[in-house]
């Protein structure tokens, strides 16, 4: 069966309607390449070649066609899974923000320990940085102070440099 298409395209709508949907689409931008793929399939192009023409893998093309055949236009709408649920709830994040505001300076390690001790949630340092950044908190490197340095070192330096 080489050269023969394994899965036929179901023509839910005429080609002219499909072209109008492509030209006047105002929804999600991800749908346009899918509609273009379906149009190429209507015109007789193979799944792999049509998928390549719109810049996706052949397997993605087969997935799009399978969903088109089963559901029509609705099958082309992306189905986002939503990702992994957060370890801290929104209420816990609000409480964390209040705890962080009690002190002026936090290191990432200190914030990580606070989250671990108060909420029992273990985050990596990168994730703690992301959380702090989402709160509008940014970190800067603190420079060590020499304990031997005089408190008024700048004024002493200015006095000595004039002379």
CSV table of C-alpha atoms in Angstrom, one decimal:
chain,number,residue,atom,x,y,z
A,1,UNK,CA,0.0,0.0,0.0
A,2,UNK,CA,2.9,2.4,-0.5
A,3,UNK,CA,1.9,5.7,-1.9
A,4,UNK,CA,-1.7,5.3,-0.9
A,5,UNK,CA,-3.1,7.4,2.0
A,6,UNK,CA,-3.9,5.3,5.0
A,7,UNK,CA,-6.5,7.7,6.6
A,8,UNK,CA,-8.9,9.6,4.4
A,9,UNK,CA,-9.8,13.2,5.2
A,10,UNK,CA,-13.5,13.8,6.1
A,11,UNK,CA,-14.8,16.8,4.2
A,12,UNK,CA,-17.1,18.3,6.9
A,13,UNK,CA,-17.4,21.6,4.9
A,14,UNK,CA,-16.8,22.7,1.3
A,15,UNK,CA,-13.3,24.0,0.4
A,16,UNK,CA,-14.7,27.5,-0.1
A,17,UNK,CA,-16.0,27.6,3.5
A,18,UNK,CA,-12.7,26.3,4.8
A,19,UNK,CA,-10.8,29.1,2.9
A,20,UNK,CA,-13.2,31.7,4.4
A,21,UNK,CA,-12.4,30.4,7.9
A,22,UNK,CA,-8.7,30.6,7.2
A,23,UNK,CA,-8.9,34.2,5.8
A,24,UNK,CA,-11.2,35.6,8.5
A,25,UNK,CA,-10.1,33.6,11.5
A,26,UNK,CA,-10.0,35.8,14.6
A,27,UNK,CA,-9.6,33.3,17.4
A,28,UNK,CA,-6.5,31.5,18.7
A,29,UNK,CA,-3.6,31.9,16.3
A,30,UNK,CA,-2.6,28.2,16.7
A,31,UNK,CA,-5.7,27.2,14.7
A,32,UNK,CA,-4.6,28.8,11.4
A,33,UNK,CA,-1.8,26.3,10.6
A,34,UNK,CA,-4.2,23.5,11.5
A,35,UNK,CA,-6.8,24.9,9.0
A,36,UNK,CA,-4.1,25.3,6.4
A,37,UNK,CA,-3.1,21.7,7.0
A,38,UNK,CA,-6.7,20.6,6.5
A,39,UNK,CA,-7.0,22.7,3.3
A,40,UNK,CA,-3.9,21.0,1.9
A,41,UNK,CA,-5.4,17.6,2.8
A,42,UNK,CA,-8.6,18.6,1.0
A,43,UNK,CA,-6.5,19.3,-2.1
A,44,UNK,CA,-5.0,15.8,-2.0
A,45,UNK,CA,-1.6,16.3,-0.4
A,46,UNK,CA,-0.5,13.5,1.8
A,47,UNK,CA,-0.5,13.9,5.6
A,48,UNK,CA,3.2,14.0,5.9
A,49,UNK,CA,3.7,16.5,3.1
A,50,UNK,CA,0.9,18.7,4.3
A,51,UNK,CA,2.3,18.6,7.9
A,52,UNK,CA,5.8,19.4,6.6
A,53,UNK,CA,4.3,22.4,4.6
A,54,UNK,CA,2.9,23.9,7.7
A,55,UNK,CA,6.0,23.1,9.8
A,56,UNK,CA,4.9,20.3,12.0
A,57,UNK,CA,5.8,16.6,12.3
A,58,UNK,CA,3.9,13.9,10.4
A,59,UNK,CA,2.6,12.5,13.7
A,60,UNK,CA,1.2,15.9,14.6
A,61,UNK,CA,-0.5,16.0,11.2
A,62,UNK,CA,-2.1,12.6,11.8
A,63,UNK,CA,-3.3,13.8,15.2
A,64,UNK,CA,-4.8,16.9,13.7
A,65,UNK,CA,-6.5,14.9,10.9
A,66,UNK,CA,-7.9,12.3,13.4
A,67,UNK,CA,-9.4,15.1,15.5
A,68,UNK,CA,-10.7,16.9,12.4
A,69,UNK,CA,-12.3,13.7,11.1
A,70,UNK,CA,-14.0,13.1,14.5
A,71,UNK,CA,-15.0,16.6,15.5
A,72,UNK,CA,-14.6,19.0,12.6
A,73,UNK,CA,-13.6,22.6,13.5
A,74,UNK,CA,-13.9,21.9,17.2
A,75,UNK,CA,-11.3,19.2,17.0
A,76,UNK,CA,-8.7,21.8,15.9
A,77,UNK,CA,-8.9,23.8,19.1
A,78,UNK,CA,-5.8,23.2,21.2
A,79,UNK,CA,-6.4,21.2,24.4
A,80,UNK,CA,-4.1,22.6,27.0
A,81,UNK,CA,-3.6,20.4,30.0
A,82,UNK,CA,-2.8,23.2,32.5
A,83,UNK,CA,0.5,21.9,33.9
A,84,UNK,CA,1.4,20.5,37.3
A,85,UNK,CA,-0.6,21.8,40.3
A,86,UNK,CA,1.3,24.2,42.6
A,87,UNK,CA,2.7,23.0,45.9
A,88,UNK,CA,1.5,26.1,47.7
A,89,UNK,CA,-2.1,27.3,47.4
A,90,UNK,CA,-2.9,30.9,46.6
A,91,UNK,CA,-3.8,31.5,50.3
A,92,UNK,CA,-0.5,30.0,51.4
A,93,UNK,CA,1.4,32.3,48.9
A,94,UNK,CA,-0.4,35.3,50.3
A,95,UNK,CA,0.6,34.2,53.8
A,96,UNK,CA,4.2,33.7,52.6
A,97,UNK,CA,4.2,37.2,51.2
A,98,UNK,CA,3.1,38.6,54.6
A,99,UNK,CA,5.8,36.6,56.3
A,100,UNK,CA,8.5,37.8,53.9
A,101,UNK,CA,7.4,41.4,54.5
A,102,UNK,CA,8.2,41.1,58.2
A,103,UNK,CA,11.9,41.3,57.4
A,104,UNK,CA,13.7,43.7,54.9
A,105,UNK,CA,16.3,41.4,53.5
A,106,UNK,CA,16.0,37.7,52.7
A,107,UNK,CA,18.5,35.4,51.0
A,108,UNK,CA,17.0,32.7,48.7
A,109,UNK,CA,18.2,30.1,51.2
A,110,UNK,CA,16.5,31.8,54.1
A,111,UNK,CA,13.2,32.0,52.1
A,112,UNK,CA,13.6,28.4,51.1
A,113,UNK,CA,14.0,27.4,54.8
A,114,UNK,CA,11.0,29.6,55.8
A,115,UNK,CA,8.8,27.8,53.2
A,116,UNK,CA,10.0,24.4,54.4
A,117,UNK,CA,9.5,25.1,58.1
A,118,UNK,CA,6.3,27.0,57.9
A,119,UNK,CA,4.4,25.2,55.1
A,120,UNK,CA,6.3,21.8,55.0
A,121,UNK,CA,6.9,22.2,51.3
A,122,UNK,CA,10.4,21.6,49.8
A,123,UNK,CA,11.2,23.9,46.9
A,124,UNK,CA,14.5,24.1,45.0
A,125,UNK,CA,16.4,27.4,45.0
A,126,UNK,CA,15.4,28.2,41.4
A,127,UNK,CA,11.7,27.8,42.3
A,128,UNK,CA,12.1,30.0,45.4
A,129,UNK,CA,13.7,32.7,43.1
A,130,UNK,CA,10.7,32.5,40.8
A,131,UNK,CA,8.3,32.8,43.7
A,132,UNK,CA,10.1,35.8,45.1
A,133,UNK,CA,10.2,37.4,41.6
A,134,UNK,CA,6.5,36.9,41.3
A,135,UNK,CA,6.1,38.8,44.5
A,136,UNK,CA,8.1,41.7,43.0
A,137,UNK,CA,11.1,40.9,45.2
A,138,UNK,CA,14.4,40.9,43.5
A,139,UNK,CA,17.7,39.8,44.9
A,140,UNK,CA,21.1,41.5,44.8
A,141,UNK,CA,24.4,40.3,46.0
A,142,UNK,CA,25.4,41.7,49.3
A,143,UNK,CA,29.0,42.7,49.6
A,144,UNK,CA,30.8,41.7,52.7
A,145,UNK,CA,31.8,44.4,55.1
A,146,UNK,CA,35.2,44.4,56.7
A,147,UNK,CA,34.8,44.5,60.5
A,148,UNK,CA,37.9,46.6,60.7
A,149,UNK,CA,36.5,49.4,58.5
A,150,UNK,CA,35.7,52.6,60.2
A,151,UNK,CA,32.1,53.8,60.2
A,152,UNK,CA,33.0,57.1,58.7
A,153,UNK,CA,35.6,55.7,56.2
A,154,UNK,CA,34.3,57.9,53.3
A,155,UNK,CA,34.8,61.1,55.2
A,156,UNK,CA,38.2,60.1,56.4
A,157,UNK,CA,39.1,59.2,52.8
A,158,UNK,CA,37.9,62.6,51.5
A,159,UNK,CA,39.9,64.5,54.2
A,160,UNK,CA,43.1,62.5,53.4
A,161,UNK,CA,42.8,62.9,49.7
A,162,UNK,CA,42.6,66.8,49.8
A,163,UNK,CA,45.9,67.2,51.6
